[in-house]
XYZ file of C-alpha atoms in Angstrom:
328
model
C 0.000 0.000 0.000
C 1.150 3.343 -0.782
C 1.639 5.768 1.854
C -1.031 8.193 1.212
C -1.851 11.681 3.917
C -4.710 9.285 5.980
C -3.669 9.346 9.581
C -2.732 6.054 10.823
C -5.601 4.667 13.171
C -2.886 3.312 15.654
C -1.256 6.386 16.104
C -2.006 8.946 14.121
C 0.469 10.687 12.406
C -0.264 12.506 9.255
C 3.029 14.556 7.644
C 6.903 14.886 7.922
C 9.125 15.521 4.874
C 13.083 15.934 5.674
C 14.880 19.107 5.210
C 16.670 19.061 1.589
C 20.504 18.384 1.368
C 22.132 20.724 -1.149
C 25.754 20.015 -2.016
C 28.822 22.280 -3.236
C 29.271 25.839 -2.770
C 28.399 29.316 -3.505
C 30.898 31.733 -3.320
C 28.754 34.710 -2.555
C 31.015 38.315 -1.672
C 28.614 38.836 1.251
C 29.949 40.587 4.663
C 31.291 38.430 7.625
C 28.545 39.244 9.299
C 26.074 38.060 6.976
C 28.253 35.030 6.982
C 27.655 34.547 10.914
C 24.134 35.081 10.552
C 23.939 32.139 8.173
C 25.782 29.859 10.395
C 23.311 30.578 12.805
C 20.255 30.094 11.045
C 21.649 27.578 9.393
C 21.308 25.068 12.396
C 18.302 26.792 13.698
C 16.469 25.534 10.682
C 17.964 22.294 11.625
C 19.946 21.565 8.822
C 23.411 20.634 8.374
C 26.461 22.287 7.958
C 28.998 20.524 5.457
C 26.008 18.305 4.107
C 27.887 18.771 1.032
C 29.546 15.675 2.150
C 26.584 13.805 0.844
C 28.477 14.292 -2.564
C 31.135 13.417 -1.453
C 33.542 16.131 -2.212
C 35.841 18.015 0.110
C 34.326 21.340 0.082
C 33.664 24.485 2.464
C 30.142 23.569 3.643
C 26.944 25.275 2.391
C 24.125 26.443 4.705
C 20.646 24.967 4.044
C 17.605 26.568 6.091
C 14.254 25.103 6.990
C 11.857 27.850 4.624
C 9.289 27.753 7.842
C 11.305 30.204 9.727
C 11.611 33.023 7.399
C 12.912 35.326 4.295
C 16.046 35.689 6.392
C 16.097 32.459 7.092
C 15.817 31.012 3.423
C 18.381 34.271 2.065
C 20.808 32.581 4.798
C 20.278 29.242 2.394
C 22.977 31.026 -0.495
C 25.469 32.656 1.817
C 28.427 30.773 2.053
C 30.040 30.210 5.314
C 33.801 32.338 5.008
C 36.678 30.918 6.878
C 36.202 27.354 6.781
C 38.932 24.871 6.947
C 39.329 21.495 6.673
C 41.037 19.430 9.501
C 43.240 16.227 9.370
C 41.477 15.228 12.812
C 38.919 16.354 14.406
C 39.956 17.903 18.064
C 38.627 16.174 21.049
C 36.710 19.206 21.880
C 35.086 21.365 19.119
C 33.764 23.910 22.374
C 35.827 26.577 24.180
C 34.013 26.102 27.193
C 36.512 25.332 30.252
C 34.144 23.671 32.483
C 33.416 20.427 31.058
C 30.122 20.112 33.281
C 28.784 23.106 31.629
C 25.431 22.226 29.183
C 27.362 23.311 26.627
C 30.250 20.372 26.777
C 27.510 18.076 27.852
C 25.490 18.595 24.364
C 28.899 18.438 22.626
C 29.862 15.367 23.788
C 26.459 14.132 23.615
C 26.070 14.429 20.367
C 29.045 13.291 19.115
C 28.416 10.283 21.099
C 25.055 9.881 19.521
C 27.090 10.418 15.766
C 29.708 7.424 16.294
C 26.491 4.928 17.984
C 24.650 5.931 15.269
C 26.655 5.502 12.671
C 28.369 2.332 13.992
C 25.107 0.539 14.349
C 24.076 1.494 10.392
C 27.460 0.284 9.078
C 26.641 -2.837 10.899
C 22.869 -2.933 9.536
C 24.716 -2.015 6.026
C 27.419 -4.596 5.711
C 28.947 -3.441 3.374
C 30.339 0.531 3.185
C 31.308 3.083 5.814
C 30.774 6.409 7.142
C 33.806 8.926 5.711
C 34.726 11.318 8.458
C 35.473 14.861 7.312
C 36.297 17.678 10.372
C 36.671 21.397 9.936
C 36.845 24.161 11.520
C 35.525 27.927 11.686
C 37.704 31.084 11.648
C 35.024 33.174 13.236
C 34.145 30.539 16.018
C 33.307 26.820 15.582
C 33.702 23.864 13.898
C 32.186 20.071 12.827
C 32.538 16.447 11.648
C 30.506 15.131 8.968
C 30.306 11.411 8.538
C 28.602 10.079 5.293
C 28.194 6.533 3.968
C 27.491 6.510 -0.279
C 27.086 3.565 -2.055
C 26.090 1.314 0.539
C 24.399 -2.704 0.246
C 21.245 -1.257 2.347
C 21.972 2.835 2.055
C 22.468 4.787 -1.078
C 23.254 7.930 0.502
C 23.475 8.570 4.680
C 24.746 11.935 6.373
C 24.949 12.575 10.120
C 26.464 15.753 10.967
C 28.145 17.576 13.711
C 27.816 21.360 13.704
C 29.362 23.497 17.099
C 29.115 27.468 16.218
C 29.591 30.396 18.190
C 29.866 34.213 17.230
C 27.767 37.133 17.552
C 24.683 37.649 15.168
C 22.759 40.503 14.217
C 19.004 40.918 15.853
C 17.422 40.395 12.723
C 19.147 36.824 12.623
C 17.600 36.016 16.379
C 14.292 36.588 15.366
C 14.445 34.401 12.381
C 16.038 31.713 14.524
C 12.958 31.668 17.302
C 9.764 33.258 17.671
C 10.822 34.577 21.012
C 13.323 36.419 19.712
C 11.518 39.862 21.231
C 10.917 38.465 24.438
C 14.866 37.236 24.686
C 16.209 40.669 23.427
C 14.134 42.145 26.355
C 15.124 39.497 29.038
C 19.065 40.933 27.875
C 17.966 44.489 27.586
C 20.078 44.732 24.186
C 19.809 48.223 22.322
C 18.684 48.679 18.517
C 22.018 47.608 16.971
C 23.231 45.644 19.732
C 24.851 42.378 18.159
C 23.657 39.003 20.280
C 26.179 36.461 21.717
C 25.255 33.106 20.627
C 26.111 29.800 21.209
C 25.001 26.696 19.143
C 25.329 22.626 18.209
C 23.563 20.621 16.484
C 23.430 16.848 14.707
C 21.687 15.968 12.033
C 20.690 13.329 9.633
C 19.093 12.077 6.515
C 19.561 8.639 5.353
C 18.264 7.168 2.005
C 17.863 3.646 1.743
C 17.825 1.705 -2.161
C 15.137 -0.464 -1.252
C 11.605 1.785 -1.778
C 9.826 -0.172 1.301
C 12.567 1.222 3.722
C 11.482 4.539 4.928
C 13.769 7.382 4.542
C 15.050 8.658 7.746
C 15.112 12.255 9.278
C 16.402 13.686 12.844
C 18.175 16.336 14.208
C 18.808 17.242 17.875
C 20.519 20.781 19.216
C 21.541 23.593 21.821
C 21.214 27.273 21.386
C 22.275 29.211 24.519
C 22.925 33.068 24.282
C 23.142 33.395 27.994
C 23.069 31.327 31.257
C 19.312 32.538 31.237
C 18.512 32.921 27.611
C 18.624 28.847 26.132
C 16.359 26.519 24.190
C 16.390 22.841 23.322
C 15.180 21.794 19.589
C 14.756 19.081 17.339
C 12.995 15.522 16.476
C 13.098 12.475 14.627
C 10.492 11.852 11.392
C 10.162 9.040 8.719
C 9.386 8.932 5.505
C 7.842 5.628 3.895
C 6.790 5.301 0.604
C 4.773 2.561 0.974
C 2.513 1.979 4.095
C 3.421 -0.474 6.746
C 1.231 -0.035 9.783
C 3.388 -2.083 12.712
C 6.253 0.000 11.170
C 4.883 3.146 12.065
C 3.083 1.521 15.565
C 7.032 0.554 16.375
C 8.365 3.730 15.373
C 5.751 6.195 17.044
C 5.530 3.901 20.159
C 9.644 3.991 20.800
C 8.967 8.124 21.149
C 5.712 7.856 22.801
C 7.141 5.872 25.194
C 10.136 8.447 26.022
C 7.659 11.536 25.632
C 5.668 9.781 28.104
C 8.210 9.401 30.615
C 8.459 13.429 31.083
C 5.126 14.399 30.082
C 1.897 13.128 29.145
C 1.157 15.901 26.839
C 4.696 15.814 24.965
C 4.097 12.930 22.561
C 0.225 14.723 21.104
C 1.871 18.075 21.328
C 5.199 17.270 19.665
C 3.412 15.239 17.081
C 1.245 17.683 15.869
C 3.861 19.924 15.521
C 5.816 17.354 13.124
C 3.072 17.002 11.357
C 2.353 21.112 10.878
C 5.792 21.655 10.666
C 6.638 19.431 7.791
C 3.083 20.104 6.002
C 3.225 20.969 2.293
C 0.712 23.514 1.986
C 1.257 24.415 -1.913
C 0.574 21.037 -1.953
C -2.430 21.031 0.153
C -0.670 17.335 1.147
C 1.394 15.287 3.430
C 4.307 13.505 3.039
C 5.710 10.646 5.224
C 3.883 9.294 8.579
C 5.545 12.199 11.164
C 7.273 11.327 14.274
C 8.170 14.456 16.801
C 9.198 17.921 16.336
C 9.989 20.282 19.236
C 11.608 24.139 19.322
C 12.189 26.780 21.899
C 12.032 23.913 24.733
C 13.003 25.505 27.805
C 9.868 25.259 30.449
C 12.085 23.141 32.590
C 14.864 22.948 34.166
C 18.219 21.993 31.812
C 18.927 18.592 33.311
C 15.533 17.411 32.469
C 15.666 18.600 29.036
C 18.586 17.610 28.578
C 18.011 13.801 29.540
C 14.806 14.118 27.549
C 16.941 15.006 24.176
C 19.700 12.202 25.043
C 16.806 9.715 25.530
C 15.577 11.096 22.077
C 18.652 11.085 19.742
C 20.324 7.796 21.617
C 16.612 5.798 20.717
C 17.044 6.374 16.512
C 18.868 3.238 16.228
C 16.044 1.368 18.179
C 13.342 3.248 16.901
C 14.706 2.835 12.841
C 16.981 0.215 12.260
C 14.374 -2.500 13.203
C 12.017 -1.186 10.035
C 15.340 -1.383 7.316
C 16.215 -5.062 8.660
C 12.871 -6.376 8.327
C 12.723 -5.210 5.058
């Protein structure tokens, strides 16, 4: 059965679609500041720097933006990122944070935990290629590690990848980052002209399978912090089938559902529906895919909660995914 918009009876879900990978570069003689600003929206649009990879060439990487957010945040899509350079290795921390309790080390090294499980357990489900590991780093503040598997027995194309900026933005590039973007510039008491301090990292993913009844694969998970009181958690995991199994999408929905559950009762329905707006194609007036969650500006809690809730999250894709490509 084709996978068609009908909601699922089991669970419900109605529309995802995964942000588009663009490859290459544009060299674009915009200002460094312009170039920050993309960098930034960039991974608030949850999409990955250096996806480029995905082509496999050794390139500076190209920002792609999420076109919900914004005109600023879809201009940010053909502004290249200026002083990027590639690294033999990548460094054992991408952060300059000294205190390697602080959130911002923890979601560092979180992530790049959840990039090497990840990746390990879909060479294993593969069998046959591997992830290439590409690190660079940012003049202006920042750096990453892209990992992408091409040609693979079970994956055509897979890209998870590691993004750690930090700078100082515009306003303009705030607001297209997060609604609350007027209420934060408040909370700091920042001036017309006033550039903000920002702090973000991000993972994200895409994976393509060859064989058309294994679901393509979408998540990303990040941190944006611009102060010790101005910080959000983002991010979620969708699928995209093109034909219709339902225990698939019972297993798949149930794994977050079950981890939603354990924090709130109301995250798994909220989150949900917000996948499925989110990702809705409304030139369309259709859905694609069968959802999964989708969460921004997360901060009604305290950070350790949210915190475990997004390790919970991003460790469970291999759990929640892999069981759908083997059985197929």
């Amino acid at each position: 059965m084709r996978a068609t918009a009908d909601p699922l009876r089991a669970t419900g879900p109605s529309s995802v679609t995964t942000n588009a990978a663009r490859g290459g570069t544009r060299a674009v003689p915009f200002a460094q500041e312009q170039a920050a600003r993309a960098a930034f929206v960039a991974i608030a649009g949850g999409c990955v720097l250096a996806i480029a990879g995905l082509l496999r060439a050794r390139s500076i990487p190209s920002t792609c933006v999420n076109v919900h957010r914004s005109d600023d945040a879809s201009d940010a899509a053909i502004w290249a990122v200026s002083g990027v350079k590639e690294l033999q290795e990548a460094p054992p921390v991408i952060g300059r944070d000294p205190d390697a309790h602080s959130l911002r080390r923890r979601m560092e090294a979180l992530l790049r935990r959840g990039q090497e499980e990840i990746c390990a357990a879909v060479e294993k489900c593969d069998g046959k290629a591997t992830f290439r590991t590409d690190a660079w780093m940012r003049d202006d503040g920042g750096g990453g590690i892209s990992k992408v598997l091409v040609d693979g027995a079970v994956w055509e194309k897979a890209g998870v990848n590691l993004s750690v900026v930090w700078g100082a933005m515009p306003q303009a590039a705030l607001a297209a980052a997060t609604e609350k973007a007027p209420e934060y510039i408040k909370k700091m008491k920042l001036k017309p002209g006033d550039r903000v301090p920002f702090f973000a990292c991000g993972l994200s993913c895409v994976m393509h399978p060859r064989n058309p009844h294994c679901p393509t694969m979408h998540f990303n998970y990040r941190l944006f912090e611009i102060n010790d009181k101005v910080w959000w958690f983002a991010g979620g995991t969708d699928i995209t089938p093109a034909y219709l199994d339902e225990e698939d999408m019972r297993h798949f929905h149930g794994t977050y559902k079950k981890i939603c559950d354990k924090y709130d009762a109301r995250f798994y329905e909220k989150f949900k529906k917000w996948a499925d707006e989110y990702f809705r194609i409304p030139h369309r007036g259709e859905t694609r895919g069968l959802g999964g969650i989708f969460f921004d500006d997360l901060n009604d809690r305290d950070q350790d909660t949210l915190f475990k809730f997004c390790e919970e999250c991003l460790l469970a894709v291999p759990g929640a995914y892999l069981p759908i490509i083997e059985k197929h």
